[in-house]
């Protein structure tokens, strides 16, 4: 706290009533009775009536906030006129803050505040006081209510709700234009003194802006503030209490003010003339260049519209305004020709689209510029005399006939010879050709309108000196019709005549078609190639004809089919005709003429057997066949045995290697003699897959040279199978498909066993062990097997 503030507080304290001199006294009410009444008054019951003493004499206490002393702050004193000073009375305090914030000396009635009090927290306190007899604890005075009011001091500075404000005002505003209002608040008591009286002043932002001291409204202070010169301003506003006097507290805030744009600047071209160039070959719509007028304004105030207002090229060029860049794009409106004109002059105007009437005095918001456009010469491709050509030619013209000529020229000042050619992609069949020098198109193959009525060609023209620059032109060739096709039947006719037909009966209506297309339309004539005793043709004269019978009754037994040649002629020049043959079948019909049967097989069927009966017979046969097939399948299923009947099931395994050698003459193959069971010969061991040699005398054959590799391989495989406990006692037949010498074991086929079965004894199989029991049962039975079979 500054020295000035301390002095001001002391001065205020001196002028305020000091709370230490404030008392609440208890005095007796003066006796206003007349002297004539005597000393006492009697009531109705005869008792003496005592006058009631008055209560507390009201007074309000005042307390200064923010006490900074070390002792308790003295508030005031309560005193009763019943207090004789002998300590018989006791003062009691109750209410807001009693006993904590405020304490009372129960003997003297002095009230003290125990701590600093902030008026901004609470402005006054309501308490109740009472005096009682200390001995009897009875009140000697009625309870009275009083208020301790906190006197305000200037201990709160003004504050703004926002630290930084943002505002805007249009540029070029008049002096005194309101920008924004700022308002500060002070927590001090506005009803007591000047602690809450705020005065506004400007600390920063002069001389551009000012502030009203009482309201805080910021206004412009200078005329014609231009945004283009300065756009942003920072203004600092101070709010000071005590009416702005010395010693008052203050607070500040910052206001950022932006000048918004108005249209106070016209568009201006940076130069008065520009020069543009463009090749003469530029197509329509090509952008030549751009012009741009600058405008110091922004947004819609800077929007500019461009237009061509004068010059000798107003019909040759256009200008378009680009909204995003505010440029004027000059484009080609019509084709340019260097040989015709080489320089154009345009006068282009730029004008603001949004003009503020307040600033008309600044001058017209538009500007002009002169645009000169030079056309540059380029080597242009040839130019055809027409945009397209149409030639018509009859389809019967001779090869090499010229059907038409195309013409082209070099548009450049230095004329160059032209060479013509056909785009073969448009004439894949090479029906046409063109003379490269004069552009004459002629035929190289015969024409046929019925194959293609139109031919769309593309002719290419190029300068001989510059063959890369070419021009194309479409050429349409229409083939005109010539009556070179004869008419024919329109469709294939399936014609029949009933056996019971009568003379003059219609059996078929025929029509014809012609690939030609005469100008007057088609007209066909129908007739018979020769007189026919059975049928005749009647022309309906509408390109149709009727086939009629000439006699009664036809018989399939005699003739089942008739051939009727019909001559069809057209009416064009030269007349074309053709002969079409109708095949007429003789069929059996009902009484209404509906066909029933035309086939010759039907004649062999009984007369009384109808088609329905034949269908029924065929269905019965089909059902019987299905039943037979199902019965056979079921019977076969019942007879089908499982793959392995028991553990002793014996089957023949046939292993086919499909290695067919070269026969007996093949000396390069391995020696098949190795396959004669070398283990049985060398090791004298019995094999399970062949009958022991002791049972029969093998046929001796000359031994062949031994093959060690094959023998070792076979021996190894035999040992593996002999020692395999899971190997079944099957007979294995290994077929190598190698045709060599006879096997020394002779034939093992069961087909020959029947002839020798009586000569052989298989009882020895029972001695080989349990694995051969099945074989012993099959072959050891001998006679019993034959009997059972």
PDB file of N, CA and C in Angstrom, residues 619-652:
ATOM      1  N   UNK A 619     -44.375 -97.383 -74.084  1.00  0.00           N
ATOM      2  CA  UNK A 619     -44.227 -97.180 -72.647  1.00  0.00           C
ATOM      3  C   UNK A 619     -44.207 -98.488 -71.895  1.00  0.00           C
ATOM      4  N   UNK A 620     -45.059 -99.435 -72.310  1.00  0.00           N
ATOM      5  CA  UNK A 620     -45.073-100.743 -71.651  1.00  0.00           C
ATOM      6  C   UNK A 620     -43.748-101.463 -71.828  1.00  0.00           C
ATOM      7  N   UNK A 621     -43.208-101.418 -73.024  1.00  0.00           N
ATOM      8  CA  UNK A 621     -41.912-102.068 -73.269  1.00  0.00           C
ATOM      9  C   UNK A 621     -40.824-101.437 -72.414  1.00  0.00           C
ATOM     10  N   UNK A 622     -40.840-100.130 -72.306  1.00  0.00           N
ATOM     11  CA  UNK A 622     -39.826 -99.429 -71.513  1.00  0.00           C
ATOM     12  C   UNK A 622     -39.920 -99.812 -70.035  1.00  0.00           C
ATOM     13  N   UNK A 623     -41.146 -99.910 -69.499  1.00  0.00           N
ATOM     14  CA  UNK A 623     -41.334-100.288 -68.096  1.00  0.00           C
ATOM     15  C   UNK A 623     -40.829-101.699 -67.849  1.00  0.00           C
ATOM     16  N   UNK A 624     -41.111-102.631 -68.777  1.00  0.00           N
ATOM     17  CA  UNK A 624     -40.628-104.006 -68.620  1.00  0.00           C
ATOM     18  C   UNK A 624     -39.107-104.057 -68.605  1.00  0.00           C
ATOM     19  N   UNK A 625     -38.472-103.313 -69.456  1.00  0.00           N
ATOM     20  CA  UNK A 625     -37.001-103.287 -69.485  1.00  0.00           C
ATOM     21  C   UNK A 625     -36.437-102.772 -68.165  1.00  0.00           C
ATOM     22  N   UNK A 626     -37.056-101.753 -67.607  1.00  0.00           N
ATOM     23  CA  UNK A 626     -36.576-101.212 -66.337  1.00  0.00           C
ATOM     24  C   UNK A 626     -36.717-102.242 -65.221  1.00  0.00           C
ATOM     25  N   UNK A 627     -37.838-102.966 -65.212  1.00  0.00           N
ATOM     26  CA  UNK A 627     -38.043-103.980 -64.169  1.00  0.00           C
ATOM     27  C   UNK A 627     -37.000-105.077 -64.284  1.00  0.00           C
ATOM     28  N   UNK A 628     -36.697-105.522 -65.501  1.00  0.00           N
ATOM     29  CA  UNK A 628     -35.695-106.571 -65.705  1.00  0.00           C
ATOM     30  C   UNK A 628     -34.325-106.108 -65.228  1.00  0.00           C
ATOM     31  N   UNK A 629     -33.964-104.898 -65.544  1.00  0.00           N
ATOM     32  CA  UNK A 629     -32.655-104.378 -65.135  1.00  0.00           C
ATOM     33  C   UNK A 629     -32.560-104.304 -63.621  1.00  0.00           C
ATOM     34  N   UNK A 630     -33.613-103.828 -62.946  1.00  0.00           N
ATOM     35  CA  UNK A 630     -33.587-103.734 -61.492  1.00  0.00           C
ATOM     36  C   UNK A 630     -33.495-105.118 -60.858  1.00  0.00           C
ATOM     37  N   UNK A 631     -34.229-106.072 -61.391  1.00  0.00           N
ATOM     38  CA  UNK A 631     -34.188-107.425 -60.847  1.00  0.00           C
ATOM     39  C   UNK A 631     -32.799-108.032 -60.979  1.00  0.00           C
ATOM     40  N   UNK A 632     -32.179-107.848 -62.134  1.00  0.00           N
ATOM     41  CA  UNK A 632     -30.826-108.372 -62.335  1.00  0.00           C
ATOM     42  C   UNK A 632     -29.828-107.712 -61.388  1.00  0.00           C
ATOM     43  N   UNK A 633     -29.988-106.418 -61.155  1.00  0.00           N
ATOM     44  CA  UNK A 633     -29.068-105.704 -60.258  1.00  0.00           C
ATOM     45  C   UNK A 633     -29.214-106.203 -58.832  1.00  0.00           C
ATOM     46  N   UNK A 634     -30.429-106.421 -58.368  1.00  0.00           N
ATOM     47  CA  UNK A 634     -30.645-106.927 -57.010  1.00  0.00           C
ATOM     48  C   UNK A 634     -30.075-108.329 -56.843  1.00  0.00           C
ATOM     49  N   UNK A 635     -30.287-109.176 -57.841  1.00  0.00           N
ATOM     50  CA  UNK A 635     -29.767-110.541 -57.771  1.00  0.00           C
ATOM     51  C   UNK A 635     -28.254-110.539 -57.746  1.00  0.00           C
ATOM     52  N   UNK A 636     -27.672-109.702 -58.486  1.00  0.00           N
ATOM     53  CA  UNK A 636     -26.199-109.608 -58.523  1.00  0.00           C
ATOM     54  C   UNK A 636     -25.653-109.101 -57.204  1.00  0.00           C
ATOM     55  N   UNK A 637     -26.415-108.190 -56.562  1.00  0.00           N
ATOM     56  CA  UNK A 637     -25.983-107.632 -55.282  1.00  0.00           C
ATOM     57  C   UNK A 637     -25.979-108.712 -54.198  1.00  0.00           C
ATOM     58  N   UNK A 638     -26.966-109.617 -54.255  1.00  0.00           N
ATOM     59  CA  UNK A 638     -27.031-110.685 -53.265  1.00  0.00           C
ATOM     60  C   UNK A 638     -25.888-111.667 -53.414  1.00  0.00           C
ATOM     61  N   UNK A 639     -25.457-111.917 -54.636  1.00  0.00           N
ATOM     62  CA  UNK A 639     -24.379-112.871 -54.882  1.00  0.00           C
ATOM     63  C   UNK A 639     -23.002-112.281 -54.652  1.00  0.00           C
ATOM     64  N   UNK A 640     -22.909-111.010 -54.443  1.00  0.00           N
ATOM     65  CA  UNK A 640     -21.600-110.355 -54.322  1.00  0.00           C
ATOM     66  C   UNK A 640     -20.976-110.707 -52.986  1.00  0.00           C
ATOM     67  N   UNK A 641     -19.751-111.197 -52.978  1.00  0.00           N
ATOM     68  CA  UNK A 641     -19.068-111.608 -51.768  1.00  0.00           C
ATOM     69  C   UNK A 641     -18.128-110.519 -51.301  1.00  0.00           C
ATOM     70  N   UNK A 642     -17.795-110.505 -50.000  1.00  0.00           N
ATOM     71  CA  UNK A 642     -16.826-109.508 -49.528  1.00  0.00           C
ATOM     72  C   UNK A 642     -15.449-109.768 -50.093  1.00  0.00           C
ATOM     73  N   UNK A 643     -14.588-108.790 -49.969  1.00  0.00           N
ATOM     74  CA  UNK A 643     -13.247-108.869 -50.568  1.00  0.00           C
ATOM     75  C   UNK A 643     -12.427-109.974 -49.921  1.00  0.00           C
ATOM     76  N   UNK A 644     -12.472-110.100 -48.559  1.00  0.00           N
ATOM     77  CA  UNK A 644     -11.731-111.134 -47.842  1.00  0.00           C
ATOM     78  C   UNK A 644     -12.735-111.889 -46.970  1.00  0.00           C
ATOM     79  N   UNK A 645     -12.911-113.180 -47.213  1.00  0.00           N
ATOM     80  CA  UNK A 645     -13.898-113.958 -46.478  1.00  0.00           C
ATOM     81  C   UNK A 645     -13.401-114.298 -45.088  1.00  0.00           C
ATOM     82  N   UNK A 646     -12.140-114.631 -44.968  1.00  0.00           N
ATOM     83  CA  UNK A 646     -11.582-115.017 -43.677  1.00  0.00           C
ATOM     84  C   UNK A 646     -10.103-114.778 -43.695  1.00  0.00           C
ATOM     85  N   UNK A 647      -9.479-115.085 -42.568  1.00  0.00           N
ATOM     86  CA  UNK A 647      -8.034-114.898 -42.480  1.00  0.00           C
ATOM     87  C   UNK A 647      -7.287-115.854 -43.372  1.00  0.00           C
ATOM     88  N   UNK A 648      -7.940-116.986 -43.777  1.00  0.00           N
ATOM     89  CA  UNK A 648      -7.261-117.976 -44.607  1.00  0.00           C
ATOM     90  C   UNK A 648      -7.620-117.832 -46.070  1.00  0.00           C
ATOM     91  N   UNK A 649      -8.192-116.709 -46.423  1.00  0.00           N
ATOM     92  CA  UNK A 649      -8.571-116.491 -47.819  1.00  0.00           C
ATOM     93  C   UNK A 649      -7.328-116.442 -48.676  1.00  0.00           C
ATOM     94  N   UNK A 650      -7.352-117.177 -49.784  1.00  0.00           N
ATOM     95  CA  UNK A 650      -6.180-117.256 -50.673  1.00  0.00           C
ATOM     96  C   UNK A 650      -6.561-116.679 -52.018  1.00  0.00           C
ATOM     97  N   UNK A 651      -5.803-115.714 -52.481  1.00  0.00           N
ATOM     98  CA  UNK A 651      -6.074-115.094 -53.775  1.00  0.00           C
ATOM     99  C   UNK A 651      -4.783-114.960 -54.545  1.00  0.00           C
ATOM    100  N   UNK A 652      -4.950-114.802 -55.831  1.00  0.00           N
ATOM    101  CA  UNK A 652      -3.786-114.585 -56.709  1.00  0.00           C
ATOM    102  C   UNK A 652      -3.568-113.110 -56.891  1.00  0.00           C
TER     103      UNK A 652
END
